[in-house]
DNA sequence: AATAACTTTTTACAAATGTTAAAAAATCAG
DNA sequence: CTGATTTTTTAACATTTGTAAAAAGTTATT
């Protein structure tokens, strides 16, 4: 569909941090001093299942997919957009290996922090501990939202919801991925799209 | 099935608290001083959707169901067993009204803490803030587990998983509820059970 | 511009699950 | 214990979704 690239969202790391939980200058500085901005090129898997992942990432620009691999099935749990945190959950919580693979679907800018250093901060600053608490709480809400969608809504409704929220996602992500995210086959998604016209 | 009641798990509140994140005597005392043990009788809905819920509950004894109501559909998100926390998520995180109804399926013992007081503690104690962070992180893992089950496994596998984990749940919870939890109709669950024999 | 590789849609058929209704089984109340 | 109520299973049929393969459309490369 030769439309050319769509303008995409961008977010500064400090804004991402502050949006989770406001911090005083000193705490903010401590967090920022641990952070490192990286560019991840298209189709790079930067968090891999079964491998320890040292970092928590915050997406500033681009789009990623979080997916699980099981036997020969691959299922997309979520897409990440600017402003969102990306982690290997079990790794972050227990320090063990996790299930998630996370791949940049476009060349993306993200800021990362070493989880071990972050956890030191958690132990030494009440404000940052509460920041980490809020981060976790928002993740709960995000994943609960996803589960509710899956439990309550048909694939067709979930598709509508997705394009309402991210209107140009079909121009940035191939339909096979979107079908996987919705939990249906690509054939079913094609049928849904055919009935929506 | 005239078997008589099955012995059920029990948990002390202090053990539940310590299992989330170890606390020093003083912090533990602060938490305990805010807590209040209550008995909730069978079939009582003690957290209601669209109503503010002042408390976070920790189940010591009994079994509860967390369910959403939408139009005329009712879907069970989870069963709670001793040791688990029960909250209205949006209420806990944002102070707004939530989607969850939580009902005691058996007469249950639980300890509750006022969310507002707990949040005061979060602001004033690094250890308790980290305790709250861990609480949230474990909730993420729990709900992620549930989502993965739903995404990767057939209803039949999910049923097997459930009875492996809670072998006597079919004696304590009616199959209509279990079907709802599994995300299938009761007819489908009957078919699953018929094929498992 | 032509070819190859990849993505999306369509088709035909199979399998799984839902719906409705009724029967069977289990449980509860008096 | 017995009848009433609730829960669970079974049956018949409809609908949805999956599978596999082909066709159509798109993108990338030479």
XYZ file of C-alpha atoms in Angstrom, chain B residues 109-197:
89
model
C -11.223 -16.551 57.470
C -9.288 -13.587 56.151
C -7.239 -10.701 57.423
C -7.781 -7.282 55.970
C -5.912 -3.990 55.973
C -7.234 -0.590 54.999
C -5.614 0.344 51.714
C -5.281 4.019 52.715
C -3.334 3.152 55.870
C -1.193 0.695 53.975
C -0.293 3.407 51.498
C 0.792 5.652 54.354
C 3.161 2.909 55.418
C 4.462 2.612 51.865
C 5.470 6.263 51.939
C 7.230 6.007 55.270
C 9.054 2.709 55.245
C 11.442 1.504 52.573
C 11.024 -2.085 53.707
C 7.248 -1.957 53.515
C 7.380 -0.154 50.173
C 9.464 -3.062 48.915
C 7.040 -5.473 50.487
C 4.273 -3.760 48.497
C 6.441 -3.926 45.399
C 6.904 -7.670 45.837
C 3.200 -8.134 46.450
C 2.491 -6.443 43.132
C 5.205 -8.386 41.338
C 3.822 -11.712 42.519
C 0.396 -10.651 41.355
C 1.847 -9.998 37.900
C 3.305 -13.489 37.776
C 0.023 -15.014 38.888
C -2.007 -13.245 36.257
C 0.621 -13.872 33.581
C 0.480 -17.568 34.368
C -3.267 -17.436 33.905
C -2.943 -15.602 30.588
C -0.335 -18.049 29.324
C -2.591 -20.951 30.218
C -5.391 -19.346 28.282
C -3.191 -18.580 25.288
C -1.266 -21.832 25.033
C -3.425 -24.586 26.394
C -6.643 -26.247 25.398
C -9.565 -26.241 27.804
C -8.818 -29.891 28.476
C -5.203 -29.190 29.448
C -6.283 -26.295 31.630
C -8.699 -28.594 33.410
C -5.980 -31.179 34.023
C -3.652 -28.463 35.319
C -6.297 -27.231 37.710
C -7.045 -30.600 39.264
C -3.330 -31.376 39.448
C -2.815 -28.210 41.471
C -6.017 -28.382 43.492
C -6.956 -32.031 43.398
C -10.148 -31.716 45.408
C -11.470 -28.524 43.866
C -14.312 -30.406 42.175
C -15.581 -31.321 45.633
C -15.550 -27.744 46.821
C -16.588 -25.759 43.745
C -19.408 -26.599 41.386
C -18.498 -27.491 37.835
C -20.380 -24.547 36.390
C -17.896 -22.263 38.155
C -14.943 -24.333 37.026
C -16.192 -24.209 33.433
C -16.446 -20.438 33.674
C -12.921 -20.274 35.054
C -11.681 -22.421 32.184
C -13.468 -20.219 29.694
C -15.790 -22.869 28.278
C -19.418 -23.784 28.728
C -20.438 -26.367 31.233
C -21.425 -28.669 28.370
C -17.878 -28.548 27.037
C -16.465 -29.262 30.485
C -18.732 -32.291 30.760
C -17.401 -33.536 27.441
C -13.837 -32.992 28.641
C -14.517 -34.942 31.801
C -16.165 -37.757 29.831
C -13.078 -38.090 27.619
C -10.704 -38.060 30.582
C -12.145 -41.153 32.205
